Coordinates of C-alpha atoms and ligand atoms in Angstrom, one line a residue:
Chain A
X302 CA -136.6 -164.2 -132.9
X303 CA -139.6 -166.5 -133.7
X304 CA -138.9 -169.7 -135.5
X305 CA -141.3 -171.3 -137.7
X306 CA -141.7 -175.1 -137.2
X307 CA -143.9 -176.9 -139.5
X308 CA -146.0 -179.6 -137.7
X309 CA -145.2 -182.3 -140.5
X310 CA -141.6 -182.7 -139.1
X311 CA -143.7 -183.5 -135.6
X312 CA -146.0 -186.0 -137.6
X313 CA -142.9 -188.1 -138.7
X314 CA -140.7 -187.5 -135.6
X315 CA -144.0 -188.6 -133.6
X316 CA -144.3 -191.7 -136.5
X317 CA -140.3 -192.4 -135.8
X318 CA -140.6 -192.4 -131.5
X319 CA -143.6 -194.5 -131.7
X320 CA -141.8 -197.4 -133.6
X321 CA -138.6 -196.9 -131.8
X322 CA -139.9 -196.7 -128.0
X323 CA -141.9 -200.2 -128.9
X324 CA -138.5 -202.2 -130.3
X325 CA -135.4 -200.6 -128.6
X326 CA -135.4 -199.8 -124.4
X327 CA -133.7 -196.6 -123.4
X328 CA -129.7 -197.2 -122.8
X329 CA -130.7 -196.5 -119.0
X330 CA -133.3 -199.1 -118.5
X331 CA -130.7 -202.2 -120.3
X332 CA -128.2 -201.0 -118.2
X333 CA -130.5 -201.2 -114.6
X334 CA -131.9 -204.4 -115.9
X335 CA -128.7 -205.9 -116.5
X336 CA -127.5 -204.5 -113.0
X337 CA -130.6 -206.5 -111.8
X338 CA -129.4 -209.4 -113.0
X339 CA -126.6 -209.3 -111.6
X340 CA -127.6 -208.5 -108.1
X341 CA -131.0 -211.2 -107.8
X342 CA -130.5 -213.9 -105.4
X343 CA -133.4 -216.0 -106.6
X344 CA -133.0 -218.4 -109.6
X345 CA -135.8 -218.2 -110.9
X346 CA -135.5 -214.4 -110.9
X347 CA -132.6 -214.4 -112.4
X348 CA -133.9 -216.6 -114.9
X349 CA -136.6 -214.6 -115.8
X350 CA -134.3 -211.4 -115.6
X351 CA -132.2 -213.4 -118.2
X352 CA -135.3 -214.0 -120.2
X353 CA -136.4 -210.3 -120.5
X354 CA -132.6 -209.5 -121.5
X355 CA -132.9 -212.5 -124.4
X356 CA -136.7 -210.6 -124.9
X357 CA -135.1 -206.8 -125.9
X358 CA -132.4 -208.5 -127.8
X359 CA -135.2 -210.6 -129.9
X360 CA -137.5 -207.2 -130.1
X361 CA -134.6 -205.1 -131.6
X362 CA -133.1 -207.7 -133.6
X363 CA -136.5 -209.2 -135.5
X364 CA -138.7 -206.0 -134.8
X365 CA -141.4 -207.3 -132.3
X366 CA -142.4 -205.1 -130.1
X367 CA -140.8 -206.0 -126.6
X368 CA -144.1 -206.0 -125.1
X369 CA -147.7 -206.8 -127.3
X370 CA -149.1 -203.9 -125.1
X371 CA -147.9 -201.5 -127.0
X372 CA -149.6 -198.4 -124.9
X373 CA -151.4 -195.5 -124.9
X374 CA -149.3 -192.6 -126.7
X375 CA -148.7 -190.1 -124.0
X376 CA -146.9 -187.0 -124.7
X377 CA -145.0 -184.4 -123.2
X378 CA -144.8 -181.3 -125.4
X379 CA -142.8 -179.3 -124.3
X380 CA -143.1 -175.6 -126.8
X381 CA -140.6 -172.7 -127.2
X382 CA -142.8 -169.3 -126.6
X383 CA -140.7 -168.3 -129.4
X384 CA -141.8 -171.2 -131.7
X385 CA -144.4 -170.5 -134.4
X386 CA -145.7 -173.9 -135.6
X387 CA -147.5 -173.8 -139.2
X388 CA -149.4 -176.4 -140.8
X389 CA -151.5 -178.5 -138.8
X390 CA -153.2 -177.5 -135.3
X391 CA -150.5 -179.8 -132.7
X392 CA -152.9 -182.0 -131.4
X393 CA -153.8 -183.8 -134.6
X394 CA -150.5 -183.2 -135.7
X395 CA -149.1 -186.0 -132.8
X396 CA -152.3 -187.7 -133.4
X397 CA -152.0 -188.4 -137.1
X398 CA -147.9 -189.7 -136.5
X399 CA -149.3 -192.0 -133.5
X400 CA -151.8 -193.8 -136.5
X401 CA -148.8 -193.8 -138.6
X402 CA -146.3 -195.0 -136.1
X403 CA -148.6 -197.8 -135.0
X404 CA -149.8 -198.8 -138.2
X405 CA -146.1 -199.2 -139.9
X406 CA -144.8 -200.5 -136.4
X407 CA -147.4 -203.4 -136.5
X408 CA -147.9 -201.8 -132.8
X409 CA -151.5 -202.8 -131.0
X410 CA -154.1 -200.5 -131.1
X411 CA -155.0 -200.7 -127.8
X412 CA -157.5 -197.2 -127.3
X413 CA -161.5 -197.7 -126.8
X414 CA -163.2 -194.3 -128.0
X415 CA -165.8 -194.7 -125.1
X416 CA -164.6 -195.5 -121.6
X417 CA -168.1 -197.2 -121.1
X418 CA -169.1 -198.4 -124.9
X419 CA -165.8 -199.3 -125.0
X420 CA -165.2 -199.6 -129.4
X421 CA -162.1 -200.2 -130.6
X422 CA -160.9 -196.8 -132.2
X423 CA -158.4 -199.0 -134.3
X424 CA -155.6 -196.8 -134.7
X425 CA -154.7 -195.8 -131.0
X426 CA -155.3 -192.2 -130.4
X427 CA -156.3 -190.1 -129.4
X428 CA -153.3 -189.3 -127.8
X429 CA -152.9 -188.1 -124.3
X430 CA -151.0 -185.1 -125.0
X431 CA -149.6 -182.8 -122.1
X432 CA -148.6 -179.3 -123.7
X433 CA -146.3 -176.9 -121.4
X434 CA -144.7 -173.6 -122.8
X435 CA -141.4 -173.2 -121.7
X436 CA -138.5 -170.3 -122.8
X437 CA -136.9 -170.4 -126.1
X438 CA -137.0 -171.7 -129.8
X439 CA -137.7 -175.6 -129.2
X440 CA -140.1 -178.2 -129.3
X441 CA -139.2 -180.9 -127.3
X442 CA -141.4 -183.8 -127.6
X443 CA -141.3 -186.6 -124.9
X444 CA -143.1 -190.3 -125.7
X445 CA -143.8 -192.3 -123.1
X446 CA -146.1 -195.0 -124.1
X447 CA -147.6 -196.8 -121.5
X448 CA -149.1 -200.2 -120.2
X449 CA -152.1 -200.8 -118.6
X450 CA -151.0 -203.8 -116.7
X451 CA -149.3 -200.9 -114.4
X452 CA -150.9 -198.2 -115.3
X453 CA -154.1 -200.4 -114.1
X454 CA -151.8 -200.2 -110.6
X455 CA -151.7 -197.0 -110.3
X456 CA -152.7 -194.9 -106.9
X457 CA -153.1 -191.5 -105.6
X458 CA -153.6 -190.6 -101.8
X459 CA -154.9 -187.7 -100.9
X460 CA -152.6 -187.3 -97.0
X461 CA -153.1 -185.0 -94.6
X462 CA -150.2 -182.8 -93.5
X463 CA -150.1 -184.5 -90.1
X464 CA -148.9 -188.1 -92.2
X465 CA -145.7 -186.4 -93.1
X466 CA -143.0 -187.9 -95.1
X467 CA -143.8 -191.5 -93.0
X468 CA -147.5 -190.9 -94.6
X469 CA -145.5 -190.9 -97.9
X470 CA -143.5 -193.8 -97.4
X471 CA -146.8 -195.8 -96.1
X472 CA -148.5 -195.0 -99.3
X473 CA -145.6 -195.7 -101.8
X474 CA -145.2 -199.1 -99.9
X475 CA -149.0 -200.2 -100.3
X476 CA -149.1 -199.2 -103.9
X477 CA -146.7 -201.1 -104.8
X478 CA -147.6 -204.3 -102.5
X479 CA -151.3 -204.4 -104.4
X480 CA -149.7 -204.0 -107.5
X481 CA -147.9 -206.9 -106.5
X482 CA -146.9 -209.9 -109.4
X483 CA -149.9 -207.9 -111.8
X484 CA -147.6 -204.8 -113.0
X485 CA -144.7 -206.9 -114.8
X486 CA -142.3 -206.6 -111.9
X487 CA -139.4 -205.2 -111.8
X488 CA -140.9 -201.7 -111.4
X489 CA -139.9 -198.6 -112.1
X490 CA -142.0 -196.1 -109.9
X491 CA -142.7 -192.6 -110.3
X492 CA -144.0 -190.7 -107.7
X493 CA -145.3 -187.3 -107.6
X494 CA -145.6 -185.3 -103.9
X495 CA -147.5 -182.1 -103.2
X496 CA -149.4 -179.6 -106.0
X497 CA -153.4 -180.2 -106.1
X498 CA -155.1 -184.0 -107.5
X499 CA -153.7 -183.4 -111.1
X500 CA -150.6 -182.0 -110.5
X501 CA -149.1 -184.9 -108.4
X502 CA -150.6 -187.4 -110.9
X503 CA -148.6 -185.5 -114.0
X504 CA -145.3 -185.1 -111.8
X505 CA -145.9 -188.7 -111.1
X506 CA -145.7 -189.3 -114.7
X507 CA -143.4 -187.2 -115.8
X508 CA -141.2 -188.9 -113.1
X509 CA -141.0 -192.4 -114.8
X510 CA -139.4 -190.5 -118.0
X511 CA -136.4 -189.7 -116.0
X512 CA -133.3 -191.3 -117.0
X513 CA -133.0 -194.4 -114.6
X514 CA -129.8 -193.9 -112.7
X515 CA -130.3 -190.1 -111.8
X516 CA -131.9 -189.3 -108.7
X517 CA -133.4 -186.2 -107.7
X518 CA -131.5 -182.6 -107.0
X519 CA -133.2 -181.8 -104.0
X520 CA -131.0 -183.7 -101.0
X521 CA -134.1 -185.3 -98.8
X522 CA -135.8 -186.5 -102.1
X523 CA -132.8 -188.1 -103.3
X524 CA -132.4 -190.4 -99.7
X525 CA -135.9 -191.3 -99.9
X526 CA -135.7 -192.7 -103.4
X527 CA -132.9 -194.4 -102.0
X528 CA -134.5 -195.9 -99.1
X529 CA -138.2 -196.6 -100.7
X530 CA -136.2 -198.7 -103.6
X531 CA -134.4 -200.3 -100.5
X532 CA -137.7 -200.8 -98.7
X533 CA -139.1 -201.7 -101.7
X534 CA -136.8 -204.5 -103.0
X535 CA -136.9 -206.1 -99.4
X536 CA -140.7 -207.0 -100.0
X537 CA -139.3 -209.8 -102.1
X538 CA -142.1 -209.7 -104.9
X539 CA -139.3 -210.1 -107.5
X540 CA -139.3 -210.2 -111.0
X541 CA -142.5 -211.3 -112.5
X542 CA -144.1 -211.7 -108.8
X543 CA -142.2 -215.0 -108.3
X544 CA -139.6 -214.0 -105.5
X545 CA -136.5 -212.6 -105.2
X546 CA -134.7 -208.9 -104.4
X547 CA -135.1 -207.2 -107.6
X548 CA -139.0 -205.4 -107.4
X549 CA -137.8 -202.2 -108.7
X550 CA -135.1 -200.9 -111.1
X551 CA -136.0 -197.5 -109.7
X552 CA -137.7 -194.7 -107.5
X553 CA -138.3 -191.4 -108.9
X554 CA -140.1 -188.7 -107.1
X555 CA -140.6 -185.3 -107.8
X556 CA -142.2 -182.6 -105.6
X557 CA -144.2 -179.3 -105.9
X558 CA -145.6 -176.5 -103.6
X559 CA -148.8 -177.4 -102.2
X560 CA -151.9 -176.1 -100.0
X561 CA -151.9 -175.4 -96.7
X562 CA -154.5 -178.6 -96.0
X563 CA -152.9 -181.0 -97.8
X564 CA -150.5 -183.5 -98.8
X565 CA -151.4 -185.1 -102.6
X566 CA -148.9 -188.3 -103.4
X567 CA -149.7 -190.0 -106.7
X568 CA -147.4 -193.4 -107.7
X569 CA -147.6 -194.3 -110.9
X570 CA -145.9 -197.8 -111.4
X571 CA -144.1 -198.7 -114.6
X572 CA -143.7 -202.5 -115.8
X573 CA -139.8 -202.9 -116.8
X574 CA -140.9 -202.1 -120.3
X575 CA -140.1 -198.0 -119.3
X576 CA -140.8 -196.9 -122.7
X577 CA -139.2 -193.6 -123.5
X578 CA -138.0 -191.3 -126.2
X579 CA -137.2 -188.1 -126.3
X580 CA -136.6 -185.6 -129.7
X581 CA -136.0 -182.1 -129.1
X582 CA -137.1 -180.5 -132.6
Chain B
X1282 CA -138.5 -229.0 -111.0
X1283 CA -138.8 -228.4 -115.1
X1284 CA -140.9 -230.4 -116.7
X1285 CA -143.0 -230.7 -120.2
X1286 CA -146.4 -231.3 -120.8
X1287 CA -148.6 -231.1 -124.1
X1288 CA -152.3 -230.3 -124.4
X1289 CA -154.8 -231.4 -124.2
X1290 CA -154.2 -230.5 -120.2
X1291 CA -156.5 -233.4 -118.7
X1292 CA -156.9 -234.0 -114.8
X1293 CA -153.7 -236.5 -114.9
X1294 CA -151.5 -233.4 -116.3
X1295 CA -152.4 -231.3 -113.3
X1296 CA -152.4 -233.9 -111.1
X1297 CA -148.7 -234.4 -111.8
X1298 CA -147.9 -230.2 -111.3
X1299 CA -147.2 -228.4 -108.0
X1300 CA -147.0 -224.7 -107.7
X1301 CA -143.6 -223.4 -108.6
X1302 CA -142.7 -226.1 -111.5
X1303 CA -141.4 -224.5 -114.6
X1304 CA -143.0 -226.2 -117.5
X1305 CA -142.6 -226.2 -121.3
X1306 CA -145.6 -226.1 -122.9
X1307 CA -146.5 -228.4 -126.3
X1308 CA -149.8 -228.2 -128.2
X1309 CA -153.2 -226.0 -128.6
X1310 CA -154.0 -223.2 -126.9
X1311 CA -156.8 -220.9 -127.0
X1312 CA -156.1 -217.3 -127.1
X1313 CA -158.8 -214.6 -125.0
X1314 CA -159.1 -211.9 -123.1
X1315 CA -162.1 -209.5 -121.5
X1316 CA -163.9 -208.5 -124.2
X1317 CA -163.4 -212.4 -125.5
X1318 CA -164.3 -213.7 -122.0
X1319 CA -167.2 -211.2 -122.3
X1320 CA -169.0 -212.1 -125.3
X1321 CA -169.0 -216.2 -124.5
X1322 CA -170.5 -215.1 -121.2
X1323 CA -172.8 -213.5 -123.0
X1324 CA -173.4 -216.8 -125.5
X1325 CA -173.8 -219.2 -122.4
X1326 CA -176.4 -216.6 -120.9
X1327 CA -178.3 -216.4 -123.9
X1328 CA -178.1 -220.7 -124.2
X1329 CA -175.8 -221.2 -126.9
X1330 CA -172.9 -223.1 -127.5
X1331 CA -169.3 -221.8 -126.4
X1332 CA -167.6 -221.3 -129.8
X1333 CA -164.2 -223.4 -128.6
X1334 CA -163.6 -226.9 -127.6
X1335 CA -163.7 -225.9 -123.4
X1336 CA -162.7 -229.6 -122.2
X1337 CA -159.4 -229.8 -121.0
X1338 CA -158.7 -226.5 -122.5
X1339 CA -156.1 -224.4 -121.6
X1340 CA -157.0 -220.4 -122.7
X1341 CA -154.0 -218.2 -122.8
X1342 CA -154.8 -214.4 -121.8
X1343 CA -153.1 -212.5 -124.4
X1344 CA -153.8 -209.7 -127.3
X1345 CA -151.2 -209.6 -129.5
X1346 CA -149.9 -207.3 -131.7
X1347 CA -150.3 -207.5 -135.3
X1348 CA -148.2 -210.0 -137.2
X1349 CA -145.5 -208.7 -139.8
X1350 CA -145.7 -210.7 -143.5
X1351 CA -144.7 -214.6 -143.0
X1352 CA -145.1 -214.5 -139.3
X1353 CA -147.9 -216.4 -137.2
X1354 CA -148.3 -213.3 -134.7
X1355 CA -146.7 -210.3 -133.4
X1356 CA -145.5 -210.2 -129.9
X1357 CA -147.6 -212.1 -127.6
X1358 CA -146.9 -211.6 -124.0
X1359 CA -149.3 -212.2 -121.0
X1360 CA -152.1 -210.1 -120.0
X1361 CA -152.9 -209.4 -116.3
X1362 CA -155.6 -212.8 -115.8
X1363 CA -157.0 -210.2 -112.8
X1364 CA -159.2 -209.0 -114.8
X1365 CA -160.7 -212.2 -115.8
X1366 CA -161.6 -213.8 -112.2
X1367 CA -165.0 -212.9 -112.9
X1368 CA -165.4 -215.2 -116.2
X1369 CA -163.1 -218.2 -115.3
X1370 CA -165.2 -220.0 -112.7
X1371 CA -167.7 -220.6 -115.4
X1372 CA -165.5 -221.7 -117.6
X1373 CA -163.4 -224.1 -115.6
X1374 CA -167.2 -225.5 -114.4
X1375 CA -167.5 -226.2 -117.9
X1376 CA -164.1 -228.0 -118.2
X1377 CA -161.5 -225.6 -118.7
X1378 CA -158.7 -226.9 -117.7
X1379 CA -155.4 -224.6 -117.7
X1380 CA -155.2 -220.3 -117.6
X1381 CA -152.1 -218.6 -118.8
X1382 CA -151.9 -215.3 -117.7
X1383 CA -149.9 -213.2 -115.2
X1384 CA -150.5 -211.4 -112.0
X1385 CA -153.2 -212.7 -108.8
X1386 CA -156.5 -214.1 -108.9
X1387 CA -159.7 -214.1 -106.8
X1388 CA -160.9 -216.7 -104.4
X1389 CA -163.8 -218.0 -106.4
X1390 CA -161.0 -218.5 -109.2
X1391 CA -158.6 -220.5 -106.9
X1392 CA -162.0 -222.4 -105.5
X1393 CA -162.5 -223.2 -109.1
X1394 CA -159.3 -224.6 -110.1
X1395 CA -159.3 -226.9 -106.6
X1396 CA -162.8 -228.0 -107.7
X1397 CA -162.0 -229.3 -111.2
X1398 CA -158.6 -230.4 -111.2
X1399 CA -157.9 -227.1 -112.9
X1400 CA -153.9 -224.9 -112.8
X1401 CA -152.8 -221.4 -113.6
X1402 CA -149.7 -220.5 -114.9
X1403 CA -147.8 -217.4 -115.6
X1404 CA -146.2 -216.6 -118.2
X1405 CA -143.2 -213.9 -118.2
X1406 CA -145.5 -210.4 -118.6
X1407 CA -143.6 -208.1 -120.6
X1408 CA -141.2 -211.0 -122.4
X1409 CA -144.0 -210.7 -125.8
X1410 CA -141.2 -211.0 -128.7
X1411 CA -139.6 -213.8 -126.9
X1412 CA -142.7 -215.9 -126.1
X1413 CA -144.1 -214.9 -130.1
X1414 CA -141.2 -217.3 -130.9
X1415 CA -142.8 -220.1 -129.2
X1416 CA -146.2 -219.7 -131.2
X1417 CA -146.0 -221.4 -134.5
X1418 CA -149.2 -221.1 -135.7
X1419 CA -152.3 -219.0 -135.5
X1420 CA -155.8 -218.6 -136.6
X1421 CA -159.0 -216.4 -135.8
X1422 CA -162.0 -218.5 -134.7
X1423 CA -164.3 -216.1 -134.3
X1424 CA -164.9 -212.2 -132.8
X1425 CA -162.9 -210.8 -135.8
X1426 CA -164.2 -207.1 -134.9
X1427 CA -162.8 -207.5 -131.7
X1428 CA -159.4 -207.1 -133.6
X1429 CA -156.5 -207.6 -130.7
X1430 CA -159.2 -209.1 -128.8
X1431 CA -160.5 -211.4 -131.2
X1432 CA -160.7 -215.4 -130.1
X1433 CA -157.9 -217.1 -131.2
X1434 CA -156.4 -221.0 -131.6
X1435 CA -152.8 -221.2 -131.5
X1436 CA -150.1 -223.9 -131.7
X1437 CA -147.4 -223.7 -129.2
X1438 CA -144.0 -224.7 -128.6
X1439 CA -142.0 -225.5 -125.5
X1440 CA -144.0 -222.6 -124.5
X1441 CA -142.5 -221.5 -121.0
X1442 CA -144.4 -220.5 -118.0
X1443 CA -144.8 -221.4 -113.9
X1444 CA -147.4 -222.9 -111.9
X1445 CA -148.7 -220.4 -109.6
X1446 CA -151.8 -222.3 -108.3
X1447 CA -151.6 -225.7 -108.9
X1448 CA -154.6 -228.4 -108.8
X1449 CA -154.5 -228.3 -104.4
X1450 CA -155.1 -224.6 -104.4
X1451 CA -151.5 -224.2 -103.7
X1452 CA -150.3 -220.2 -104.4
X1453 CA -146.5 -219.6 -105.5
X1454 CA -147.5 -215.7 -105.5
X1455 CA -148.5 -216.7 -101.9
X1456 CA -145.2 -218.2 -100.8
X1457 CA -143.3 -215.0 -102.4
X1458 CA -145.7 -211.6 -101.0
X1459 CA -145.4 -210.1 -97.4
Ligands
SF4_1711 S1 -147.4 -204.1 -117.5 FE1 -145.8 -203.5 -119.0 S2 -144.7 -205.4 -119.4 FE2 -146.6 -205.9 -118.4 S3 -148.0 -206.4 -120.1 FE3 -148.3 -204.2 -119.6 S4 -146.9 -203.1 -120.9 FE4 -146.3 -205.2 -121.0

């Protein structure tokens, strides 16, 4: 059975999870932050762990945006093969609830139309968009908007096979050292292993959209986001770079097959403004 | 050790700050960031004036979001001052006094802040709608077209942040990384 799904109801959904993901944190990252709280040993990270807290209660309550960086709109798409969308093509469909969303939000319009000419487009697409097809008669749309303060921080290491999972651990570890106080510690740190240059980077991604709490399905995974958030709270960067145990809220990797030569690890670092909203439509 | 200062930050202000104070901070500030930084390069290069007041100044890296009716700004949260090392020794050789910002800084930067009596603090990076309730007043001076980049004057309030690298050169970010 096809189902027809016109693209205005993913103009205003895209409008409502732009406003949303900019005033109210995901239940998940509240909890972890409050957690955080709890567990810091430094004062003055728990100070400043108390002041993000008062932060998302003030961003809610008055409708500022939690952070004045409001992102650049990335999407995950994900489209029912069994889902006919009429109206618009998708692209500007998302496009046009983004301008909405950030001009009704009083969100930043924080997108240059030329990497290098660098003019304001002044309405924050385009978009980055990333379609999949997947079974059935959904669209589920996932918004991530995302910071450049830690998106700025972001690495991928192009290992050989010989590095192994130490390899892994070396490069998750340096990342997140350089990003240092500059990313709006605590972290949340999404890591993709294996695939080709692209894919890692997009698992990477996709990673930091994962409920914080869960941990991966696949045994080994799940020790080593364990032990890297371990490893990497013992660095003692803290919140907002000042010192203390609380670096990162959490570690998420995901894997994918790879080539025989290689051994791609991307690490995209989140601030702990881990924007995320998902609508399946 | 908490303390609270007002600008204008002169040389006896820093003097009296060491790296790792948490201060409260009272009085103008100017608000800009790279493409800000960028075009008063460009206005010293080309011989003119700098559009703002640079002695004892203290410029706050920021771009906020837009303001809703009958507020001063929107949410107004550090930016990462990284990515103006390459302007601030200029500026503090012309008498800029304080940065706000968040994150490291460059040699030269630290060299200029030991040289003239200069301090940077950080402010809490992703805390923007609680540090928009410190600002109580705003205007545009000039680079309108920049829009969340434009150069902006601001009056603050008990405006909270920590000295990372005090007048000495001293670097709380140093203290705290492996
Ligand atoms: S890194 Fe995150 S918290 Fe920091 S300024 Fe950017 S979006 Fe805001």
């Amino acid at each position: 059975m096809i189902r027809e799904l016109h693209t205005d109801i993913i103009t205003e959904n895209v409008k409502e999870m732009c406003i949303e993901a900019n005033h109210f944190l995901s239940p998940d990252m509240v909890q972890a932050m409050k957690q955080a709280k709890d567990r810091e040993e430094s004062g003055l990270g728990r100070k400043i762990l108390g002041q993000l807290a008062d932060n998302l209660k003030i961003a809610g309550e008055e409708m500022i945006p939690i952070c004045q960086d409001t992102g650049m709109a990335v999407f995950f798409a994900e489209i029912g093969q069994d889902v006919h969308l009429v109206g618009n093509y998708i692209e500007d469909a998302v496009n046009e609830g983004v301008r909405q969303g950030y001009e009704e939000g009083y969100l930043r319009k924080s997108v240059v139309g030329d990497p290098i000419f660098r003019e304001n487009t002044g309405d924050n697409t385009p978009a980055v968009i990333h379609c999949s097809i997947v079974p059935g008669t959904k669209v589920k749309l996932t918004f991530a908007p995302k910071g450049f303060g830690s998106e700025n921080m972001s690495r991928i290491f192009m290992l050989k096979p010989a590095d192994g999972i130490e390899g892994v651990k070396d490069a998750i570890l340096t990342a997140v050292k350089d990003a240092g106080p500059n990313a709006c510690p605590p972290l949340v740190v999404g890591v993709g292993i294996g695939g080709t240059f692209e894919k890692c980077a997009i698992l990477a991604k996709k990673a930091l959209t994962r409920p914080v709490g869960t941990c991966s399905s696949v045994p080994y995974v799940a020790e080593l986001e364990q032990e890297m958030l371990d490893k990497i709270n013992a660095l003692g960067i803290g919140p907002g770079g000042l010192g203390g145990n609380t670096t990162a809220l959490a570690v998420h990797i995901d894997t994918y097959p790879t080539h025989i030569a290689g051994l791609p690890v991307a690490v995209n670092i989140c601030c702990h403004v881990n924007r995320h909203v998902v609508r399946e439509l | 050790m908490e303390k609270y200062i007002t600008t204008p930050i002169t040389q006896e202000v820093t003097a009296g700050l060491k790296s790792g104070d948490y201060v409260y901070i009272t009085g103008t500030v100017y608000v800009a960031r790279d493409a800000a930084h960028r075009r008063m390069t460009e206005a010293l290069d080309a011989g003119k004036e700098l559009p703002i007041d640079i002695e004892d100044a203290a410029i706050y890296y920021m771009g906020p979001s837009p303001a809703r009716q009958g507020r001063p700004i929107g949410s107004a949260g550090p930016t990462t001052a990284t990515r103006m090392d390459r302007y601030a020794p200029r500026l503090l050789d012309l008498g800029q006094k304080a940065m706000i910002g968040k994150g490291n800084r460059s040699k030269e930067v630290v060299d200029a802040i030991v040289r003239n009596h200069g301090v940077y603090f950080a402010a809490v990076g992703g805390a923007g709608a609680l540090l928009s309730g410190c600002i109580k007043e705003s205007e545009i001076v000039c680079y309108e077209d920049l829009g969340a980049e434009a150069l902006l004057k601001i009056r603050v309030e008990n405006f909270p942040a920590v000295v990372v690298i005090d007048c000495n050169g001293d670097n709380l970010y140093e203290h705290v990384l492996p």
